[in-house]
Tab-separated table of C-alpha atoms and ligand atoms in Angstrom:
chain	number	residue	atom	x	y	z
U	1	UNK	CA	118.440	267.900	145.604
U	2	UNK	CA	116.672	265.202	147.554
U	3	UNK	CA	118.411	262.187	149.048
U	4	UNK	CA	116.385	259.137	150.080
U	5	UNK	CA	115.523	255.582	149.148
U	6	UNK	CA	113.791	256.276	145.835
U	7	UNK	CA	111.190	253.999	144.277
U	8	UNK	CA	109.446	254.624	140.952
U	9	UNK	CA	108.239	252.867	137.813
U	10	UNK	CA	110.440	254.153	135.009
U	11	UNK	CA	109.511	254.542	131.368
U	12	UNK	CA	106.032	253.862	130.035
U	13	UNK	CA	105.420	250.156	130.584
U	14	UNK	CA	102.388	248.099	129.702
U	15	UNK	CA	100.664	246.640	132.763
U	16	UNK	CA	102.181	243.185	132.101
U	17	UNK	CA	105.785	244.483	132.224
U	18	UNK	CA	105.537	246.839	135.182
U	19	UNK	CA	107.704	244.709	137.497
U	20	UNK	CA	110.637	244.948	135.080
U	21	UNK	CA	110.388	248.760	135.194
U	22	UNK	CA	110.647	249.057	138.978
U	23	UNK	CA	113.567	251.278	139.975
U	24	UNK	CA	114.900	251.124	143.525
U	25	UNK	CA	117.733	253.424	144.578
U	26	UNK	CA	118.481	252.639	148.249
U	27	UNK	CA	120.709	255.718	148.564
U	28	UNK	CA	119.198	257.717	145.730
U	29	UNK	CA	119.318	261.337	144.641
U	30	UNK	CA	116.688	263.361	142.794
U	31	UNK	CA	117.808	266.682	141.376
U	32	UNK	CA	115.104	269.213	140.490
U	33	UNK	CA	115.761	272.128	138.133
U	34	UNK	CA	114.557	275.714	138.471
U	35	UNK	CA	111.420	274.908	136.464
U	36	UNK	CA	110.461	272.137	138.889
U	37	UNK	CA	111.423	269.310	136.543
U	38	UNK	CA	113.448	266.172	137.190
U	39	UNK	CA	116.981	267.098	136.112
U	40	UNK	CA	118.718	263.960	137.283
U	41	UNK	CA	117.907	260.788	139.224
U	42	UNK	CA	120.254	257.994	140.245
U	43	UNK	CA	122.480	256.659	143.016
U	44	UNK	CA	123.767	259.431	145.300
U	45	UNK	CA	127.385	258.367	144.799
U	46	UNK	CA	126.993	258.865	141.036
U	47	UNK	CA	125.614	262.392	141.353
U	48	UNK	CA	127.161	264.645	138.671
U	49	UNK	CA	129.601	267.280	139.925
U	50	UNK	CA	127.188	270.095	138.870
U	51	UNK	CA	125.010	269.233	141.861
U	52	UNK	CA	127.815	268.981	144.411
U	53	UNK	CA	126.887	272.328	145.994
U	54	UNK	CA	123.102	271.944	145.787
U	55	UNK	CA	121.280	272.052	149.135
U	56	UNK	CA	120.198	268.566	150.162
U	57	UNK	CA	116.889	267.568	151.753
U	58	UNK	CA	116.961	264.085	153.216
U	59	UNK	CA	114.148	261.636	153.872
U	60	UNK	CA	113.787	257.898	154.384
U	61	UNK	CA	111.825	257.337	151.174
U	62	UNK	CA	110.918	259.349	148.092
U	63	UNK	CA	108.164	258.140	145.748
U	64	UNK	CA	106.019	259.783	143.041
U	65	UNK	CA	102.951	261.686	144.249
U	66	UNK	CA	99.766	259.648	144.421
U	67	UNK	CA	97.097	260.042	141.745
U	68	UNK	CA	93.500	259.602	142.887
U	69	UNK	CA	91.464	258.774	139.795
U	70	UNK	CA	88.054	259.123	141.437
U	71	UNK	CA	87.262	261.213	144.503
U	72	UNK	CA	84.014	263.060	145.307
U	73	UNK	CA	84.729	266.549	146.629
U	74	UNK	CA	81.096	267.155	147.762
U	75	UNK	CA	81.309	263.936	149.781
U	76	UNK	CA	84.330	265.158	151.750
U	77	UNK	CA	82.422	264.997	155.029
U	78	UNK	CA	80.484	261.831	154.153
U	79	UNK	CA	83.126	259.166	154.691
U	80	UNK	CA	82.052	256.488	157.143
U	81	UNK	CA	78.358	257.383	156.749
U	82	UNK	CA	75.935	254.593	157.564
U	83	UNK	CA	73.616	254.279	154.584
U	84	UNK	CA	71.511	251.332	155.665
U	85	UNK	CA	72.011	249.626	152.321
U	86	UNK	CA	74.043	249.486	149.146
U	87	UNK	CA	74.625	252.128	146.471
U	88	UNK	CA	71.134	253.416	145.699
U	89	UNK	CA	69.999	253.477	149.352
U	90	UNK	CA	73.254	255.114	150.466
U	91	UNK	CA	72.862	257.824	147.816
U	92	UNK	CA	69.358	258.666	149.026
U	93	UNK	CA	70.074	258.517	152.753
U	94	UNK	CA	73.549	260.032	152.991
U	95	UNK	CA	74.867	261.515	149.798
U	96	UNK	CA	72.217	263.646	148.139
U	97	UNK	CA	71.587	265.531	151.429
U	98	UNK	CA	75.293	266.144	152.128
U	99	UNK	CA	75.947	267.326	148.560
U	100	UNK	CA	73.058	269.775	148.838
U	101	UNK	CA	74.924	271.646	151.573
U	102	UNK	CA	77.457	272.855	148.989
U	103	UNK	CA	74.965	275.420	147.664
U	104	UNK	CA	75.905	277.581	150.659
U	105	UNK	CA	79.019	279.620	149.734
U	106	UNK	CA	80.438	279.650	153.275
U	107	UNK	CA	79.967	275.911	153.605
U	108	UNK	CA	81.489	275.334	150.159
U	109	UNK	CA	84.594	277.409	150.893
U	110	UNK	CA	85.158	275.594	154.166
U	111	UNK	CA	84.692	272.243	152.421
U	112	UNK	CA	87.136	273.172	149.658
U	113	UNK	CA	89.784	273.984	152.261
U	114	UNK	CA	89.055	270.722	154.078
U	115	UNK	CA	89.216	268.752	150.814
U	116	UNK	CA	92.572	270.250	149.881
U	117	UNK	CA	93.934	269.606	153.375
U	118	UNK	CA	92.823	265.970	153.167
U	119	UNK	CA	94.520	265.542	149.787
U	120	UNK	CA	97.785	267.062	150.972
U	121	UNK	CA	97.765	264.954	154.132
U	122	UNK	CA	97.330	261.871	151.933
U	123	UNK	CA	99.967	262.869	149.366
U	124	UNK	CA	97.451	263.040	146.505
U	125	UNK	CA	99.252	265.404	144.158
U	126	UNK	CA	96.838	264.853	141.266
U	127	UNK	CA	93.208	263.826	141.158
U	128	UNK	CA	90.138	263.404	139.008
U	129	UNK	CA	87.694	265.152	141.290
U	130	UNK	CA	84.001	264.453	140.934
U	131	UNK	CA	82.579	267.922	141.419
U	132	UNK	CA	79.705	269.649	143.145
U	133	UNK	CA	76.537	270.611	141.302
U	134	UNK	CA	77.036	274.211	142.458
U	135	UNK	CA	79.338	276.628	140.586
U	136	UNK	CA	80.203	278.489	143.800
U	137	UNK	CA	81.629	275.256	145.224
U	138	UNK	CA	83.521	274.452	142.038
U	139	UNK	CA	85.054	277.940	142.013
U	140	UNK	CA	86.234	277.409	145.596
U	141	UNK	CA	87.810	274.091	144.598
U	142	UNK	CA	89.737	275.512	141.638
U	143	UNK	CA	90.834	278.645	143.528
U	144	UNK	CA	92.038	276.479	146.405
U	145	UNK	CA	93.859	274.144	144.034
U	146	UNK	CA	95.782	276.994	142.425
U	147	UNK	CA	96.671	278.523	145.800
U	148	UNK	CA	97.883	275.223	147.272
U	149	UNK	CA	99.918	274.092	144.271
U	150	UNK	CA	98.070	270.794	143.746
U	151	UNK	CA	96.689	269.454	140.458
U	152	UNK	CA	92.952	269.033	139.946
U	153	UNK	CA	90.762	267.841	137.117
U	154	UNK	CA	87.107	268.339	137.972
U	155	UNK	CA	83.679	269.105	136.608
U	156	UNK	CA	80.340	269.870	138.184
U	157	UNK	CA	78.297	266.737	138.879
U	158	UNK	CA	75.417	266.810	136.419
U	159	UNK	CA	71.948	265.542	137.295
U	160	UNK	CA	68.900	266.279	135.194
U	161	UNK	CA	66.677	263.561	136.680
U	162	UNK	CA	66.604	261.716	139.985
U	163	UNK	CA	64.723	260.876	143.154
U	164	UNK	CA	63.224	263.584	145.362
U	165	UNK	CA	66.195	263.314	147.752
U	166	UNK	CA	68.378	264.701	144.945
U	167	UNK	CA	66.064	267.596	144.057
U	168	UNK	CA	68.524	270.316	145.133
U	169	UNK	CA	71.162	268.882	142.776
U	170	UNK	CA	68.966	268.631	139.681
U	171	UNK	CA	68.781	271.282	136.962
U	172	UNK	CA	67.028	271.472	133.631
U	173	UNK	CA	68.901	270.039	130.668
U	174	UNK	CA	69.714	273.348	128.985
U	175	UNK	CA	70.932	274.820	132.272
U	176	UNK	CA	73.077	271.741	132.955
U	177	UNK	CA	74.885	272.049	129.638
U	178	UNK	CA	75.259	275.824	129.969
U	179	UNK	CA	76.792	275.455	133.447
U	180	UNK	CA	79.290	272.836	132.205
U	181	UNK	CA	80.240	274.957	129.179
U	182	UNK	CA	80.686	277.963	131.452
U	183	UNK	CA	82.904	275.978	133.849
U	184	UNK	CA	85.068	274.833	130.931
U	185	UNK	CA	85.400	278.386	129.647
U	186	UNK	CA	86.255	279.853	133.037
U	187	UNK	CA	88.544	277.160	134.446
U	188	UNK	CA	89.890	274.660	131.904
U	189	UNK	CA	93.690	275.022	131.713
U	190	UNK	CA	93.257	278.521	133.150
U	191	UNK	CA	96.735	278.549	134.699
U	192	UNK	CA	98.839	277.856	131.574
U	193	UNK	CA	96.384	277.859	128.684
U	194	UNK	CA	97.750	274.448	127.655
U	195	UNK	CA	96.123	271.134	128.666
U	196	UNK	CA	99.508	269.395	128.533
U	197	UNK	CA	100.870	271.551	131.352
U	198	UNK	CA	97.892	272.970	133.261
U	199	UNK	CA	97.349	272.084	136.928
U	200	UNK	CA	93.645	272.928	136.743
U	201	UNK	CA	91.502	271.232	134.114
U	202	UNK	CA	87.819	270.536	133.574
U	203	UNK	CA	85.651	267.641	132.488
U	204	UNK	CA	82.064	266.762	131.625
U	205	UNK	CA	80.842	264.765	134.622
U	206	UNK	CA	77.350	263.251	134.738
U	207	UNK	CA	76.861	261.461	138.064
U	208	UNK	CA	75.852	258.316	136.210
U	209	UNK	CA	73.448	257.277	133.478
U	210	UNK	CA	70.502	257.190	135.898
U	211	UNK	CA	71.044	260.890	136.738
U	212	UNK	CA	70.609	262.042	133.151
U	213	UNK	CA	68.416	261.367	130.133
U	214	UNK	CA	69.008	260.510	126.498
U	215	UNK	CA	68.594	264.207	125.717
U	216	UNK	CA	71.218	265.175	128.316
U	217	UNK	CA	73.627	262.567	126.957
U	218	UNK	CA	73.063	263.771	123.394
U	219	UNK	CA	73.697	267.380	124.444
U	220	UNK	CA	76.829	266.342	126.337
U	221	UNK	CA	78.109	264.523	123.252
U	222	UNK	CA	77.543	267.628	121.192
U	223	UNK	CA	79.317	269.789	123.757
U	224	UNK	CA	82.192	267.295	123.961
U	225	UNK	CA	82.649	267.293	120.180
U	226	UNK	CA	83.274	271.018	120.427
U	227	UNK	CA	85.788	270.918	123.316
U	228	UNK	CA	87.609	267.583	122.901
U	229	UNK	CA	90.516	269.222	121.080
U	230	UNK	CA	90.994	271.562	124.055
U	231	UNK	CA	91.793	268.558	126.249
U	232	UNK	CA	88.525	268.562	128.178
U	233	UNK	CA	87.835	265.369	130.138
U	234	UNK	CA	84.879	263.035	130.584
U	235	UNK	CA	84.252	261.230	133.863
U	236	UNK	CA	81.463	259.141	135.365
U	237	UNK	CA	80.589	255.807	136.963
U	238	UNK	CA	80.194	252.434	135.223
U	239	UNK	CA	78.912	248.998	136.262
U	240	UNK	CA	79.380	249.574	139.970
U	241	UNK	CA	76.647	247.758	141.839
U	242	UNK	CA	74.187	245.052	140.949
U	243	UNK	CA	72.896	243.640	144.207
U	244	UNK	CA	70.415	240.828	143.619
U	245	UNK	CA	70.042	241.922	140.026
U	246	UNK	CA	67.999	245.003	140.936
U	247	UNK	CA	70.764	247.515	141.663
U	248	UNK	CA	72.347	250.239	139.599
U	249	UNK	CA	73.235	248.183	136.524
U	250	UNK	CA	69.813	246.598	136.106
U	251	UNK	CA	68.255	250.033	136.584
U	252	UNK	CA	70.427	251.554	133.822
U	253	UNK	CA	69.703	248.743	131.362
U	254	UNK	CA	66.016	248.984	132.257
U	255	UNK	CA	65.898	252.751	131.777
U	256	UNK	CA	67.757	252.847	128.458
U	257	UNK	CA	67.058	249.431	126.949
U	258	UNK	CA	70.676	249.222	125.788
U	259	UNK	CA	72.792	246.091	125.461
U	260	UNK	CA	75.365	247.438	127.894
U	261	UNK	CA	75.852	250.198	130.442
U	262	UNK	CA	78.881	251.507	128.539
U	263	UNK	CA	76.741	252.080	125.443
U	264	UNK	CA	74.987	254.936	127.254
U	265	UNK	CA	78.298	256.875	127.379
U	266	UNK	CA	79.307	255.765	123.896
U	267	UNK	CA	76.581	257.599	121.996
U	268	UNK	CA	74.561	254.370	121.707
U	269	UNK	CA	71.954	255.312	124.283
U	270	UNK	CA	68.837	254.604	122.190
U	271	UNK	CA	66.745	251.451	122.638
U	272	UNK	CA	68.699	248.402	121.471
U	273	UNK	CA	71.952	250.431	121.623
U	274	UNK	CA	71.163	252.357	118.467
U	275	UNK	CA	73.340	255.441	117.978
U	276	UNK	CA	71.688	258.605	119.267
U	277	UNK	CA	74.639	260.968	119.618
U	278	UNK	CA	78.405	261.332	119.946
U	279	UNK	CA	80.606	259.133	122.103
U	280	UNK	CA	82.047	260.485	125.346
U	281	UNK	CA	84.842	257.883	125.460
U	282	UNK	CA	88.515	258.519	124.737
U	283	UNK	CA	91.985	259.031	126.167
U	284	UNK	CA	90.745	261.748	128.527
U	285	UNK	CA	87.822	259.647	129.747
U	286	UNK	CA	87.842	257.715	133.013
U	287	UNK	CA	85.054	255.532	134.330
U	288	UNK	CA	84.968	254.605	137.993
U	289	UNK	CA	84.444	251.014	139.189
U	290	UNK	CA	83.796	248.827	136.092
U	291	UNK	CA	83.208	245.925	138.464
U	292	UNK	CA	80.679	244.005	136.386
U	293	UNK	CA	81.693	244.617	132.752
U	294	UNK	CA	80.788	242.522	129.750
U	295	UNK	CA	83.789	241.518	127.586
U	296	UNK	CA	82.567	243.868	124.845
U	297	UNK	CA	82.627	246.796	127.280
U	298	UNK	CA	86.228	246.143	128.295
U	299	UNK	CA	87.177	245.782	124.626
U	300	UNK	CA	85.550	249.093	123.783
U	301	UNK	CA	87.273	250.888	126.654
U	302	UNK	CA	90.646	249.531	125.539
U	303	UNK	CA	89.937	250.478	121.933
U	304	UNK	CA	89.027	254.075	122.810
U	305	UNK	CA	91.791	254.561	125.418
U	306	UNK	CA	89.217	254.999	128.185
U	307	UNK	CA	90.634	254.186	131.638
U	308	UNK	CA	89.157	252.584	134.729
U	309	UNK	CA	89.438	254.164	138.173
U	310	UNK	CA	89.523	251.051	140.330
U	311	UNK	CA	87.996	251.660	143.774
U	312	UNK	CA	88.206	248.458	145.856
U	313	UNK	CA	87.876	250.281	149.197
U	314	UNK	CA	84.550	251.739	148.121
U	315	UNK	CA	83.436	248.429	146.614
U	316	UNK	CA	83.994	246.758	149.969
U	317	UNK	CA	82.088	249.521	151.753
U	318	UNK	CA	79.020	249.323	149.494
U	319	UNK	CA	79.145	245.576	148.855
U	320	UNK	CA	79.565	246.229	145.143
U	321	UNK	CA	81.708	243.169	144.428
U	322	UNK	CA	85.237	242.772	143.057
U	323	UNK	CA	86.480	243.934	139.676
U	324	UNK	CA	88.024	240.839	138.041
U	325	UNK	CA	91.662	241.912	137.947
U	326	UNK	CA	93.183	239.421	135.524
U	327	UNK	CA	90.316	239.606	133.045
U	328	UNK	CA	90.329	243.398	133.090
U	329	UNK	CA	94.102	243.627	132.638
U	330	UNK	CA	93.984	241.036	129.844
U	331	UNK	CA	91.494	243.226	127.982
U	332	UNK	CA	94.172	245.925	127.781
U	333	UNK	CA	92.321	248.644	129.700
U	334	UNK	CA	94.442	251.041	131.736
U	335	UNK	CA	93.613	250.765	135.457
U	336	UNK	CA	94.352	253.532	137.932
U	337	UNK	CA	93.118	253.722	141.521
U	338	UNK	CA	90.412	255.840	143.103
U	339	UNK	CA	89.501	256.417	146.723
U	340	UNK	CA	85.878	257.115	145.784
U	341	UNK	CA	85.533	259.295	148.880
U	342	UNK	CA	82.917	259.135	150.462
U	343	UNK	CA	81.867	255.510	149.611
U	344	UNK	CA	85.554	254.866	150.019
U	345	UNK	CA	86.361	255.657	153.643
U	346	UNK	CA	90.109	256.168	153.134
U	347	UNK	CA	91.899	259.169	151.578
U	348	UNK	CA	95.288	257.482	151.193
U	349	UNK	CA	95.740	255.894	147.759
U	350	UNK	CA	98.341	253.427	149.034
U	351	UNK	CA	95.636	252.049	151.338
U	352	UNK	CA	93.368	251.642	148.311
U	353	UNK	CA	96.255	249.751	146.695
U	354	UNK	CA	96.382	247.644	149.849
U	355	UNK	CA	92.699	246.823	149.494
U	356	UNK	CA	93.308	245.964	145.829
U	357	UNK	CA	95.924	243.499	146.971
U	358	UNK	CA	93.535	241.939	149.468
U	359	UNK	CA	90.491	241.637	147.201
U	360	UNK	CA	92.378	240.255	144.203
U	361	UNK	CA	94.257	237.627	146.186
U	362	UNK	CA	90.792	236.571	147.390
U	363	UNK	CA	89.214	236.165	143.939
U	364	UNK	CA	87.999	232.637	143.200
U	365	UNK	CA	90.219	229.959	141.708
U	366	UNK	CA	92.434	230.938	138.806
U	367	UNK	CA	91.142	234.509	138.916
U	368	UNK	CA	92.945	235.098	142.217
U	369	UNK	CA	96.306	236.804	142.016
U	370	UNK	CA	98.910	238.259	144.382
U	371	UNK	CA	99.676	241.653	142.848
U	372	UNK	CA	103.373	242.446	142.538
U	373	UNK	CA	104.537	245.374	144.704
U	374	UNK	CA	105.534	247.192	141.504
U	375	UNK	CA	101.968	246.805	140.215
U	376	UNK	CA	100.678	248.451	143.392
U	377	UNK	CA	103.086	251.387	142.978
U	378	UNK	CA	102.238	251.646	139.266
U	379	UNK	CA	98.484	251.700	139.924
U	380	UNK	CA	98.931	254.395	142.587
U	381	UNK	CA	101.113	256.677	140.453
U	382	UNK	CA	101.958	256.219	136.768
U	383	UNK	CA	98.744	254.414	135.737
U	384	UNK	CA	96.824	257.284	137.326
U	385	UNK	CA	98.800	259.821	135.298
U	386	UNK	CA	98.073	257.713	132.202
U	387	UNK	CA	94.359	257.674	133.029
U	388	UNK	CA	94.411	261.486	133.021
U	389	UNK	CA	96.414	261.523	129.773
U	390	UNK	CA	99.186	263.306	131.680
U	391	UNK	CA	101.823	260.576	131.633
U	392	UNK	CA	104.117	262.919	129.703
U	393	UNK	CA	104.104	265.319	132.673
U	394	UNK	CA	104.243	263.252	135.887
U	395	UNK	CA	103.811	259.817	137.451
U	396	UNK	CA	107.479	258.825	137.676
U	397	UNK	CA	110.971	260.355	137.738
U	398	UNK	CA	111.934	260.115	134.086
U	399	UNK	CA	114.220	263.088	133.386
U	400	UNK	CA	112.305	266.101	132.118
U	401	UNK	CA	109.024	265.296	133.833
U	402	UNK	CA	107.596	267.529	136.534
U	403	UNK	CA	108.965	266.662	139.970
U	404	UNK	CA	105.776	265.529	141.747
U	405	UNK	CA	106.826	263.497	144.744
U	406	UNK	CA	106.366	262.558	148.403
U	407	UNK	CA	108.929	262.454	151.183
U	408	UNK	CA	108.303	259.723	153.728
U	409	UNK	CA	109.752	259.513	157.234
U	410	UNK	CA	109.105	256.107	158.730
U	411	UNK	CA	109.638	257.202	162.338
U	412	UNK	CA	106.557	259.427	162.096
U	413	UNK	CA	104.440	256.258	162.180
U	414	UNK	CA	105.747	253.762	164.666
U	415	UNK	CA	104.277	250.616	163.043
U	416	UNK	CA	105.802	251.577	159.690
U	417	UNK	CA	109.150	252.119	161.351
U	418	UNK	CA	108.854	248.785	163.100
U	419	UNK	CA	107.948	246.845	159.982
U	420	UNK	CA	110.622	248.474	157.820
U	421	UNK	CA	113.470	248.248	160.293
U	422	UNK	CA	112.748	245.007	162.165
U	423	UNK	CA	110.745	243.007	159.608
U	424	UNK	CA	112.283	239.939	158.015
U	425	UNK	CA	113.696	240.203	154.467
U	426	UNK	CA	114.777	237.687	151.864
U	427	UNK	CA	118.486	237.003	151.345
U	428	UNK	CA	117.883	237.589	147.661
U	429	UNK	CA	118.504	241.283	147.026
U	430	UNK	CA	115.846	241.745	144.342
U	431	UNK	CA	113.223	239.969	146.382
U	432	UNK	CA	114.179	241.920	149.505
U	433	UNK	CA	113.700	245.164	147.554
U	434	UNK	CA	110.220	244.119	146.442
U	435	UNK	CA	109.347	243.120	150.001
U	436	UNK	CA	110.492	246.498	151.280
U	437	UNK	CA	108.347	248.348	148.720
U	438	UNK	CA	105.363	246.175	149.587
U	439	UNK	CA	105.701	246.909	153.301
U	440	UNK	CA	106.206	250.617	152.598
U	441	UNK	CA	102.985	250.814	150.555
U	442	UNK	CA	100.858	248.532	152.727
U	443	UNK	CA	102.145	250.015	155.982
U	444	UNK	CA	102.142	253.694	155.029
U	445	UNK	CA	99.801	255.978	156.962
U	446	UNK	CA	99.274	259.705	156.577
U	447	UNK	CA	101.489	260.864	159.495
U	448	UNK	CA	104.555	259.374	157.774
U	449	UNK	CA	104.138	261.642	154.731
U	450	UNK	CA	106.590	264.409	155.572
U	451	UNK	CA	106.497	266.474	152.382
U	452	UNK	CA	104.296	266.761	149.292
U	453	UNK	CA	105.755	268.365	146.164
U	454	UNK	CA	104.254	269.329	142.811
U	455	UNK	CA	106.507	270.692	140.083
U	456	UNK	CA	109.335	270.749	142.595
U	457	UNK	CA	107.506	273.035	145.019
U	458	UNK	CA	106.145	271.962	148.370
U	459	UNK	CA	102.377	272.323	148.351
U	460	UNK	CA	100.790	274.477	151.033
U	461	UNK	CA	97.777	273.415	153.060
U	462	UNK	CA	95.197	276.171	153.681
U	463	UNK	CA	94.033	276.987	157.204
U	464	UNK	CA	90.652	275.401	157.879
T	501	ZN	ZN1	82.028	257.511	142.917
């Protein structure tokens, strides 16, 4: 039994109704059963008699574990790297070389431990992890995930073409597909055998359309057709950067001759967006960024249940622009948050939510919006679970879900303590609650996260 001020977004709301689903229990109790599931949640003074003798752990706040919808494991050491330019320059100068180091087993094992430590420190209980090209590094990631108790969806980053700086990461097309199929066979849902409950799952993860060819995309579509019903994921990047019209997006459209970037992942990768293979979109597909989408692309993502991993911290870092919040929400696409480590220089998802708040309040004219504190919490938790098609299992404290949560102690971070105890609050109780949640999310820093739990068990950080 855990006693704290509990915040979560109950039920399964649409984005537009999230604020009405905010639950705040100032003196709340969360009871976890022997299977690690939420047995009861409510005000402490209404706790059923069955729990009267349960041992109590207290904290200042208790919120659902954060879900990071887009984080690059082989860029763990590449945060705050000066790339001397935007996306394509930064990839060449900083990222391809750092990712090449993961071929070394000793390096990869150390990096996996570091990555898992960073996630635990930041309270990221679940994540869509953009993987390394090297199987030895992916094995270290999955082994470490199972040992620690975290949840990980990942897949080796596939590149079959690219600049010379990426040479170490590139394989032939047949080898690329064989390695992905092998990773799925060895690791997908390996812990429970069921993609609805597994903590370790696998996806097909091309770096982006410029890193593969039509033949690779066709082969991936064929592979996906054969593994979709096993709950295998698809993950990549979309419409991230278009500096001066000659960045990533222009390069993709130039290389494929399609009407949109999304078409390349939707089986329509032939000239003029003619169909050349199977679609990779669906409920277990997440595309990072989606900053510069055409209306038809947003429509198609909504139609197929494909989610966006919104990465404003990374977009600021690489000068990629701002995803239009209101237009994207209006299209009906689910939007989770991603750190995009290492272009994102911040591991803590609540800080990414903070950057979302800042960039969207700064959008021009009517597009600008002050996100509701409940929307920030939703994006950081339940929307992320939805993006991974795991909303049935975690993301809030609905009874019966897995108890994935964070304990927060405000005194561990003096500014947070100051803001939450001495900050001014509205006289209106509902408004004061929303203000408190906002300050908690915006002001949270890693030292204040006192406990990280998945399925009711505290996760364990490996030694470095
Ligand atoms: Zn990324």
